[in-house]
PDB file of C-alpha atoms in Angstrom:
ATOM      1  CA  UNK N   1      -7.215  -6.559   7.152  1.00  0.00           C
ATOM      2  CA  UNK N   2      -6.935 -10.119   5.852  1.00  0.00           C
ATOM      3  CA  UNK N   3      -4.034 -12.836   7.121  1.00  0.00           C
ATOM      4  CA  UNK N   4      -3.087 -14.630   4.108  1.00  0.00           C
ATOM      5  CA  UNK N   5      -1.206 -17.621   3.692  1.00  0.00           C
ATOM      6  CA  UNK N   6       0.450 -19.779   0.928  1.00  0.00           C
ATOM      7  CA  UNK N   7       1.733 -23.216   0.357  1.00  0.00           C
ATOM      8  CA  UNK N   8       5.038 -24.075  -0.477  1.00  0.00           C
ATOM      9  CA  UNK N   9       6.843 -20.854   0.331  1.00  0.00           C
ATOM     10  CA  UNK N  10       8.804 -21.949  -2.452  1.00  0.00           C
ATOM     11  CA  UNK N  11      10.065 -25.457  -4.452  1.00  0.00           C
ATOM     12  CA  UNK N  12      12.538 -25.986  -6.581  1.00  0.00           C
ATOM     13  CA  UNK N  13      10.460 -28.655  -9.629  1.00  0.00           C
ATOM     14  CA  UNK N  14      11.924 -30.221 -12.742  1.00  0.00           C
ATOM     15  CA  UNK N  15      11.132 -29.144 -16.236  1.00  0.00           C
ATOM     16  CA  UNK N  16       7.589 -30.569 -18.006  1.00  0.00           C
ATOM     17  CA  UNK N  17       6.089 -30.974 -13.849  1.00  0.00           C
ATOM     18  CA  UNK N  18       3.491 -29.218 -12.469  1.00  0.00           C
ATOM     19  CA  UNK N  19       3.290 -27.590  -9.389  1.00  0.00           C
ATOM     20  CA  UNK N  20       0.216 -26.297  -7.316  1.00  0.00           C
ATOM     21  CA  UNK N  21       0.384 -23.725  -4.985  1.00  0.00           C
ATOM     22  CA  UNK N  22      -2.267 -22.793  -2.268  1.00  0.00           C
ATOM     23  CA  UNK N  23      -3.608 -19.747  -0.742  1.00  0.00           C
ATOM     24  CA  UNK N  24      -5.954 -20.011   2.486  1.00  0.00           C
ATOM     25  CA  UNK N  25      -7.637 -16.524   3.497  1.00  0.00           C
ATOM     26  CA  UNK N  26      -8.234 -16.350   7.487  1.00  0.00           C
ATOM     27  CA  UNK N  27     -11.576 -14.283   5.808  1.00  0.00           C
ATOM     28  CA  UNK N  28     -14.455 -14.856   3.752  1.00  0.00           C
ATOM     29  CA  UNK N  29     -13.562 -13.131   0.049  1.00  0.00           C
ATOM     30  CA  UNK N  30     -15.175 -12.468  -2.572  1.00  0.00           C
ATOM     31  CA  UNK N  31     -12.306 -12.013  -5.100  1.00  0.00           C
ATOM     32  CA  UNK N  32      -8.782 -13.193  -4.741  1.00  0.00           C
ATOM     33  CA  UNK N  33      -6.014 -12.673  -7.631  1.00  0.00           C
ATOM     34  CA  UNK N  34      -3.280 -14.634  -8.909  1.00  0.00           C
ATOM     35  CA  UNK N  35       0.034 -12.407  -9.640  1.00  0.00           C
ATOM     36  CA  UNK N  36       3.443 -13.500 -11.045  1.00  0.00           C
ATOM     37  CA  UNK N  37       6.452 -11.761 -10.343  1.00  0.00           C
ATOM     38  CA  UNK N  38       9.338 -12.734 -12.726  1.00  0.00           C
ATOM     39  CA  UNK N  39      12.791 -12.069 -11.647  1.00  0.00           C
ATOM     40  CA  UNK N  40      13.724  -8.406 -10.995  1.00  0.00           C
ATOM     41  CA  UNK N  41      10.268  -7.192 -12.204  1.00  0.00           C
ATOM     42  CA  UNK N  42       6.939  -5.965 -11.437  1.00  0.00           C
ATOM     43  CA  UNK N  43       3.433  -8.028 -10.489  1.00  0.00           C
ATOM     44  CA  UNK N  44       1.731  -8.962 -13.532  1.00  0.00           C
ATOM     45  CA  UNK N  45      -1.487 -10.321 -13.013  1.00  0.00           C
ATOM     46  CA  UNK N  46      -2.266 -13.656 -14.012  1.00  0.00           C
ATOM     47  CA  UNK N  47      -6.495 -14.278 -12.849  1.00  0.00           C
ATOM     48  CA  UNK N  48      -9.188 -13.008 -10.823  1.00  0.00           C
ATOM     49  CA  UNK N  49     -10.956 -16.151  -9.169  1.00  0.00           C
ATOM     50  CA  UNK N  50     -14.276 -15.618  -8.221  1.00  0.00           C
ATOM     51  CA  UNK N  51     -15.988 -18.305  -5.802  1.00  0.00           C
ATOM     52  CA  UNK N  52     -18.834 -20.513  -7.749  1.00  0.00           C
ATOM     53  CA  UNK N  53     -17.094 -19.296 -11.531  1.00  0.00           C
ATOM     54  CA  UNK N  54     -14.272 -19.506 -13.653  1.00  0.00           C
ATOM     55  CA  UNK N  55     -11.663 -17.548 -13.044  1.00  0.00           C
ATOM     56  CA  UNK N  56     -10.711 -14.540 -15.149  1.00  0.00           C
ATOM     57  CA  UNK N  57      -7.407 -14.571 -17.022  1.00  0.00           C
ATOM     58  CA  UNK N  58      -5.310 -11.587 -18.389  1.00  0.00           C
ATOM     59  CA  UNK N  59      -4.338 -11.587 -21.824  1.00  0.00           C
ATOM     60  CA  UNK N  60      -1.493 -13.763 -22.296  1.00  0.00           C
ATOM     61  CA  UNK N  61      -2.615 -16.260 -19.419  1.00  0.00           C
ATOM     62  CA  UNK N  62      -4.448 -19.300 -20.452  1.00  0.00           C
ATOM     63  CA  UNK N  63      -6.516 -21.630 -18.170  1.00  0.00           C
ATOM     64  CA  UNK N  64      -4.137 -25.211 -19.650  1.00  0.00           C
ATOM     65  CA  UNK N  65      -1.567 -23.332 -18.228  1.00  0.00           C
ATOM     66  CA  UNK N  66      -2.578 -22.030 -15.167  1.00  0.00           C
ATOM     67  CA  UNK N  67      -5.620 -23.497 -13.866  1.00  0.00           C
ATOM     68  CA  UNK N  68      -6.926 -22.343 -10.988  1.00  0.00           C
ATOM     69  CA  UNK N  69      -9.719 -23.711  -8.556  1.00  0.00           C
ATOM     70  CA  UNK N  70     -11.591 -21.509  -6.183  1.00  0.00           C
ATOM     71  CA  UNK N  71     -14.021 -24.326  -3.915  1.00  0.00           C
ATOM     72  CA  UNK N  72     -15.196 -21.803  -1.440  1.00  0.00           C
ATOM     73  CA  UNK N  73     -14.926 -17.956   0.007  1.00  0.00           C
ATOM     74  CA  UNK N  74     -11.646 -18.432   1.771  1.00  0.00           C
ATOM     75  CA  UNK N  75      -9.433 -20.650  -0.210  1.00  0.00           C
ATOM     76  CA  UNK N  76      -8.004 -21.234  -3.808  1.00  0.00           C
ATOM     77  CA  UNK N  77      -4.805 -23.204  -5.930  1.00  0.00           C
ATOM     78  CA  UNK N  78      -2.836 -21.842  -8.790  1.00  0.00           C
ATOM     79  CA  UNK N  79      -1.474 -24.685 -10.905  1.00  0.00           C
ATOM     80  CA  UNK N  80       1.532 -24.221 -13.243  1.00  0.00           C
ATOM     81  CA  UNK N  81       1.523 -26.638 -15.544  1.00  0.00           C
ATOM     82  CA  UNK N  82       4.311 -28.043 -17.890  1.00  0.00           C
ATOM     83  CA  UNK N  83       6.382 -25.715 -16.269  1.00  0.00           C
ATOM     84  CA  UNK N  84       9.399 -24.745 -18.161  1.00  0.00           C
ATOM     85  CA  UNK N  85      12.740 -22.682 -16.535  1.00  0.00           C
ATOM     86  CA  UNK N  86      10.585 -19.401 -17.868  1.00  0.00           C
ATOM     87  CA  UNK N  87       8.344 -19.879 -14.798  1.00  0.00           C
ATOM     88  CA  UNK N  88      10.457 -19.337 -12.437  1.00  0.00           C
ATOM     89  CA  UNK N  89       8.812 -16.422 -10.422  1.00  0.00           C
ATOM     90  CA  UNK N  90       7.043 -15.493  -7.372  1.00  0.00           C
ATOM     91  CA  UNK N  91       3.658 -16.257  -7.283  1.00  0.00           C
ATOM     92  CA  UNK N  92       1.280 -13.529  -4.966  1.00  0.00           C
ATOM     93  CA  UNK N  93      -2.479 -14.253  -4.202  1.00  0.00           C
ATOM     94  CA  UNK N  94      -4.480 -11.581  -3.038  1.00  0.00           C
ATOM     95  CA  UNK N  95      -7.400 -10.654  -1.844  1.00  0.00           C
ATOM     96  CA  UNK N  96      -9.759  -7.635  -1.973  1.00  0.00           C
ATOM     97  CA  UNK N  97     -11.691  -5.761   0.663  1.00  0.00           C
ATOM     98  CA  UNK N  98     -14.134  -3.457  -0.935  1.00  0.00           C
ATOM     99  CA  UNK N  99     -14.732  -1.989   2.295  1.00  0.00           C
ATOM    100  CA  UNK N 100     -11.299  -0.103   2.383  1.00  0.00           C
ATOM    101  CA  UNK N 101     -10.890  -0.582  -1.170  1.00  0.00           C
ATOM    102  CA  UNK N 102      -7.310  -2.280  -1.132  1.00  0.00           C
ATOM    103  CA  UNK N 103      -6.190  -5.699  -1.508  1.00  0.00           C
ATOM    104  CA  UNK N 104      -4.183  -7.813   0.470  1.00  0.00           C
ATOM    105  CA  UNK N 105      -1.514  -9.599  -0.523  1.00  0.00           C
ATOM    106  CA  UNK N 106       0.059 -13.107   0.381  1.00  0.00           C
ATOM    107  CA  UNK N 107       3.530 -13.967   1.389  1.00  0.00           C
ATOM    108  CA  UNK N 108       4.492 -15.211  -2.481  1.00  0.00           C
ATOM    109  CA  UNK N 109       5.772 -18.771  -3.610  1.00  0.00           C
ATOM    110  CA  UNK N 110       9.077 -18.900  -5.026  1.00  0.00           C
ATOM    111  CA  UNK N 111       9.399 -21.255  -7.609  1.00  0.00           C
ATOM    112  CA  UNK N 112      12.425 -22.209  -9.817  1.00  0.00           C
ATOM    113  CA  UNK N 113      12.401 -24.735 -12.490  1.00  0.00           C
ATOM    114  CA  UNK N 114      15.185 -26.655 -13.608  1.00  0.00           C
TER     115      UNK N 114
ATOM    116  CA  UNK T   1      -6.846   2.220 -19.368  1.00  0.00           C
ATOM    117  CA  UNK T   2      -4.429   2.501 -16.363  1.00  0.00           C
ATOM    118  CA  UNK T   3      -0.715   2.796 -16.530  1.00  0.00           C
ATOM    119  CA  UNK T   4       2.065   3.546 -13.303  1.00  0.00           C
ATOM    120  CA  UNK T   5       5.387   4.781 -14.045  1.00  0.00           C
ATOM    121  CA  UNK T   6       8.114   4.855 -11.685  1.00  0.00           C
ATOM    122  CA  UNK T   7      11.150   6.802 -12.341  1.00  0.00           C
ATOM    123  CA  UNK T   8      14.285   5.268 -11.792  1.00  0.00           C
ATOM    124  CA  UNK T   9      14.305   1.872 -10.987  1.00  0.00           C
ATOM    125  CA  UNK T  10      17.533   2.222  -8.511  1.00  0.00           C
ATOM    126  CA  UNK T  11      17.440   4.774  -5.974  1.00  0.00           C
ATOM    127  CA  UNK T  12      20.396   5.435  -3.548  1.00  0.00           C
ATOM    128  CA  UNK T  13      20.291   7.369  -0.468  1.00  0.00           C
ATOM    129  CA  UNK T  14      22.781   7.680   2.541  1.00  0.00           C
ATOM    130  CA  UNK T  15      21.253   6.746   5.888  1.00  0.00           C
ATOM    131  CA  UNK T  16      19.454  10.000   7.757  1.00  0.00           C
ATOM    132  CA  UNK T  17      18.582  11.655   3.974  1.00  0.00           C
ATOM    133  CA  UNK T  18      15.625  12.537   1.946  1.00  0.00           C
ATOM    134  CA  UNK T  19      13.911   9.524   0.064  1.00  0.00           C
ATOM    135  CA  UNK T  20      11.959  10.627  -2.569  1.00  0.00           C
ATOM    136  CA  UNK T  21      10.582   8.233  -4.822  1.00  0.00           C
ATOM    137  CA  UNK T  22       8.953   9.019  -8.228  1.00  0.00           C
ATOM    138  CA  UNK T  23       5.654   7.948  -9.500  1.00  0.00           C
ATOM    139  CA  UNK T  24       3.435   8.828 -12.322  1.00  0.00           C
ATOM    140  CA  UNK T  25       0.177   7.327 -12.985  1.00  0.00           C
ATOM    141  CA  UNK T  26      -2.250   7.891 -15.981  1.00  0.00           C
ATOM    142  CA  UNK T  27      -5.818   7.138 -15.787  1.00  0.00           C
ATOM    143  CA  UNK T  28      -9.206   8.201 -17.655  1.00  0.00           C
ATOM    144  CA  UNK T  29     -11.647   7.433 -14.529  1.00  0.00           C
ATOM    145  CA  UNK T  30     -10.800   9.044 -10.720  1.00  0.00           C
ATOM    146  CA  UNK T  31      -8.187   7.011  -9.154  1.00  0.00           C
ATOM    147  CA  UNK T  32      -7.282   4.946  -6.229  1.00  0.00           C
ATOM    148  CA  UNK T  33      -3.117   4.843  -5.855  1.00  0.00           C
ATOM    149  CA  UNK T  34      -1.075   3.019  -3.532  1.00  0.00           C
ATOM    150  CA  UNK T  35       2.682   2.295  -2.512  1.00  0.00           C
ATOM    151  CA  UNK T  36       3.426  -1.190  -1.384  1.00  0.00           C
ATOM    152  CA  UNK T  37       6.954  -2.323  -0.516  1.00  0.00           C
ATOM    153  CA  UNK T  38       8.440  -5.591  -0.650  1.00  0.00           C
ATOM    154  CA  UNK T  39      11.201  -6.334   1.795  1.00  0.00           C
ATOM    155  CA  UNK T  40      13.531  -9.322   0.356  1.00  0.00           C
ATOM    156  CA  UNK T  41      12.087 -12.665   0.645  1.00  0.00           C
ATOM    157  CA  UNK T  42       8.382 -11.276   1.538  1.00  0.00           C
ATOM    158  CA  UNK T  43       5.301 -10.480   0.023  1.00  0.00           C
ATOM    159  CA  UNK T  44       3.892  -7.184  -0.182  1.00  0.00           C
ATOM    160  CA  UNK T  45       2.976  -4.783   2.411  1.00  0.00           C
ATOM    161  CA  UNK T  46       0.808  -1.636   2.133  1.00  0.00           C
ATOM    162  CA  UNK T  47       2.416   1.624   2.911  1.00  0.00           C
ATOM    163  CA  UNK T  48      -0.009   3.904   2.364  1.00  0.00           C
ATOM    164  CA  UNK T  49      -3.187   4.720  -0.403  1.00  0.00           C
ATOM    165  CA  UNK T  50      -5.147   7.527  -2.088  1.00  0.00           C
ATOM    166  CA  UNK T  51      -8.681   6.894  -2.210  1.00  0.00           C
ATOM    167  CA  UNK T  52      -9.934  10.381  -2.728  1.00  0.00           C
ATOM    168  CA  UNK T  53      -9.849  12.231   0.824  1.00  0.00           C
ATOM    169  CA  UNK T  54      -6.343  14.106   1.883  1.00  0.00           C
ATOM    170  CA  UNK T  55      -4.089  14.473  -1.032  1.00  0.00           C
ATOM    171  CA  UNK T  56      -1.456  14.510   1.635  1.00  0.00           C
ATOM    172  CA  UNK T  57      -1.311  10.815   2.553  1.00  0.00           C
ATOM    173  CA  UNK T  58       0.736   9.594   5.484  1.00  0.00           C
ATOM    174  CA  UNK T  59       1.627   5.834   5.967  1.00  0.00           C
ATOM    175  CA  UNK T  60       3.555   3.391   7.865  1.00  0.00           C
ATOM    176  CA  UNK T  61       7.209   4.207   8.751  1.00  0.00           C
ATOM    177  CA  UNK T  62       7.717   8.063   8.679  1.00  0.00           C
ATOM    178  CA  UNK T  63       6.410   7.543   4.550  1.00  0.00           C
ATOM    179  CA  UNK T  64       3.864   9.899   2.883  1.00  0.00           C
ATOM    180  CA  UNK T  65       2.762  10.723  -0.549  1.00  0.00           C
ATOM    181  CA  UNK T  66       1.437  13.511  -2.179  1.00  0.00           C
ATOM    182  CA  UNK T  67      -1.469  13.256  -4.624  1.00  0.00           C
ATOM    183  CA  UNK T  68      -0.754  15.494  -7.458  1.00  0.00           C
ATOM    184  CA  UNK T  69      -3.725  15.522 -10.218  1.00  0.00           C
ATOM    185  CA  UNK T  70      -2.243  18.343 -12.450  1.00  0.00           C
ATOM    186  CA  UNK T  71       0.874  16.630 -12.478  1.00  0.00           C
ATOM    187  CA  UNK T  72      -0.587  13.084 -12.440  1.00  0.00           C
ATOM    188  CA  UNK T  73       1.739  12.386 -10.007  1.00  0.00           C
ATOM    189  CA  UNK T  74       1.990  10.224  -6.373  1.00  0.00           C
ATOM    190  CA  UNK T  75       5.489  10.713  -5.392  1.00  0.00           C
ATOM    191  CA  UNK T  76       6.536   9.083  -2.241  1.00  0.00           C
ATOM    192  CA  UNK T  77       8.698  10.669   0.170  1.00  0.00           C
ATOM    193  CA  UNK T  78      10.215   9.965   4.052  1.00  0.00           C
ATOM    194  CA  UNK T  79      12.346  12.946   5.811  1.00  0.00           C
ATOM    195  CA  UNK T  80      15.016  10.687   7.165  1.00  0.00           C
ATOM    196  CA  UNK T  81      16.044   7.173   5.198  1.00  0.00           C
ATOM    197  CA  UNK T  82      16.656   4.843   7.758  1.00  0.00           C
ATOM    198  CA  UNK T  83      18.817   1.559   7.112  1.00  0.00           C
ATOM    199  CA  UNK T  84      15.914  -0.993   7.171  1.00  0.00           C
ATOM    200  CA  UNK T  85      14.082   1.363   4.816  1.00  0.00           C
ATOM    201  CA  UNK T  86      16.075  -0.880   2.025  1.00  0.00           C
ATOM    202  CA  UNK T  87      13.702  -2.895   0.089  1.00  0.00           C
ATOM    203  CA  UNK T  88      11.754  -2.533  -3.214  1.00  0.00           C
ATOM    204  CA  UNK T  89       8.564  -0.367  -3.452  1.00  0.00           C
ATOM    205  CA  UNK T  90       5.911  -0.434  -6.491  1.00  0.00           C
ATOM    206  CA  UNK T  91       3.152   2.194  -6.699  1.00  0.00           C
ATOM    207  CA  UNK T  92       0.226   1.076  -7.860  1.00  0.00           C
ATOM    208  CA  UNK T  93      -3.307   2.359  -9.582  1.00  0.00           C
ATOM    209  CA  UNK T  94      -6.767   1.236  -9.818  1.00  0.00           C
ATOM    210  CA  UNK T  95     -10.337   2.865 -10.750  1.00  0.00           C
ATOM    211  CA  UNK T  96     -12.587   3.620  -8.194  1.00  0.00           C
ATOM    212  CA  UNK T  97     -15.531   1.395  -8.663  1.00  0.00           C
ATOM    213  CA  UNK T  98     -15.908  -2.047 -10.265  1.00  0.00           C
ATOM    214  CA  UNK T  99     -13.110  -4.935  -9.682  1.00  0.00           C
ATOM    215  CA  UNK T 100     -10.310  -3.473  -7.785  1.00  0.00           C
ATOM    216  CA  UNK T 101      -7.862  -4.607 -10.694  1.00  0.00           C
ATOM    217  CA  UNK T 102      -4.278  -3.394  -9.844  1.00  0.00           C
ATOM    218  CA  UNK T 103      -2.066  -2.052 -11.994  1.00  0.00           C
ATOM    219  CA  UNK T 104       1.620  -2.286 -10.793  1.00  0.00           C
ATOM    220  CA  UNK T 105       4.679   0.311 -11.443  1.00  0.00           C
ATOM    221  CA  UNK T 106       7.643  -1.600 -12.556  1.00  0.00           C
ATOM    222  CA  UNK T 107       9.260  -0.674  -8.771  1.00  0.00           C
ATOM    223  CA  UNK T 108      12.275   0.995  -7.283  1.00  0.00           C
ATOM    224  CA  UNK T 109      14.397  -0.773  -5.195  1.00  0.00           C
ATOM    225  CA  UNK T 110      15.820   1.709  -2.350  1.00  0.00           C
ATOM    226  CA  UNK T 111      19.255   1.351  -1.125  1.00  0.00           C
ATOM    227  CA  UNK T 112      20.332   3.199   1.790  1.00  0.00           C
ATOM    228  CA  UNK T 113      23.830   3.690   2.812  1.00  0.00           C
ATOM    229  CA  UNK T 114      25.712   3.925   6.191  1.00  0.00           C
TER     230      UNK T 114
END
């Protein structure tokens, strides 16, 4: 299994900020994944980052808003931009291990805007 | 396309009863199906997964899950609810081949009384 860490656990930013969160794999990846949680609700995923490419974004996920950088196999930021109070949510990276064919999730970055 | 339902998205139980939680999935390719559950504050840890062998599935913490493909169904159940069983669990689905893209029930969060 893959150790997975993020950066900040959570932050508390101001309206119109942006805030960039971090997700270090203790594993080379091939695919890691950007979810949001929103209050009281399910993961929706936002991207699939894929190292050397642009990442992948679900309908209703733009790149202005949530660009994402992947530099190499174990790493990658999620940046929420021009944040308003609607994205306050947990944000999950994950990664994916073909070999067992599940995915591996991060401890989640709680973020509340004001 | 993929698509998890979970029944009930409040489940009480007194301590030393039957958990049963509900989930149905719907999916045009062979599946992969997992439940995850998120304790408060935390990301989210695997319980246990369906990739095709046993269709009884046991996990961590007394849990196991019973793949059902006439009923579409991947209920999750534990003999004896335990206090620190309290937390919120998603199922979730995927195909079999091809990006391991996860699509997430809407959860249950399991309360378990003294």
């Amino acid at each position: 299994s893959a150790v997975i860490s993020q950066k900040p656990s959570r932050d508390i930013c101001q309206r119109g900020t942006s805030l960039t969160i971090q997700c270090q794999v203790d594993s080379q990846v091939t695919m890691m994944f950007w979810y949001r949680q929103q209050p009281g609700q399910s993961l929706t995923l936002i991207a699939t980052a894929n190292q050397g490419s642009e990442a992948t974004y679900e309908s209703g996920f733009v790149i202005d808003k949530f660009p994402i950088s992947r530099p190499n196999l174990t790493f990658s930021t999620l940046t929420v931009s021009n944040m308003s109070p609607e994205d306050s949510s947990i944000y999950l990276c994950s990664v994916e291990d073909h070999r067992v064919g599940e995915q591996f999730f991060g401890p989640g970055t709680r973020l509340t805007v004001l | 396309a993929q698509s998890v339902t979970q029944l009930g998205s409040h489940v009480s139980v007194s301590e030393g009863a039957l958990v049963l939680l509900r989930c149905n999935y719907s999916s045009s390719v062979p599946p992969y199906l997992f439940w995850y559950v998120q304790y408060p504050n935390q990301g989210l840890q695997l319980l246990l997964k369906y990739t095709s062998a046993a269709t009884l599935v046991k996990g961590i913490n007394g849990f196991e899950a019973e793949f059902k493909k006439s009923e579409t169904s991947f209920h999750l159940t534990k003999p004896s609810a335990h206090m620190s069983d309290a937390a919120e669990y998603f199922c979730a689905v995927t195909k079999r081949s091809g990006t391991y893209k996860y699509i997430f029930g809407t959860g249950t969060r399991l309360k378990v009384l003294a």
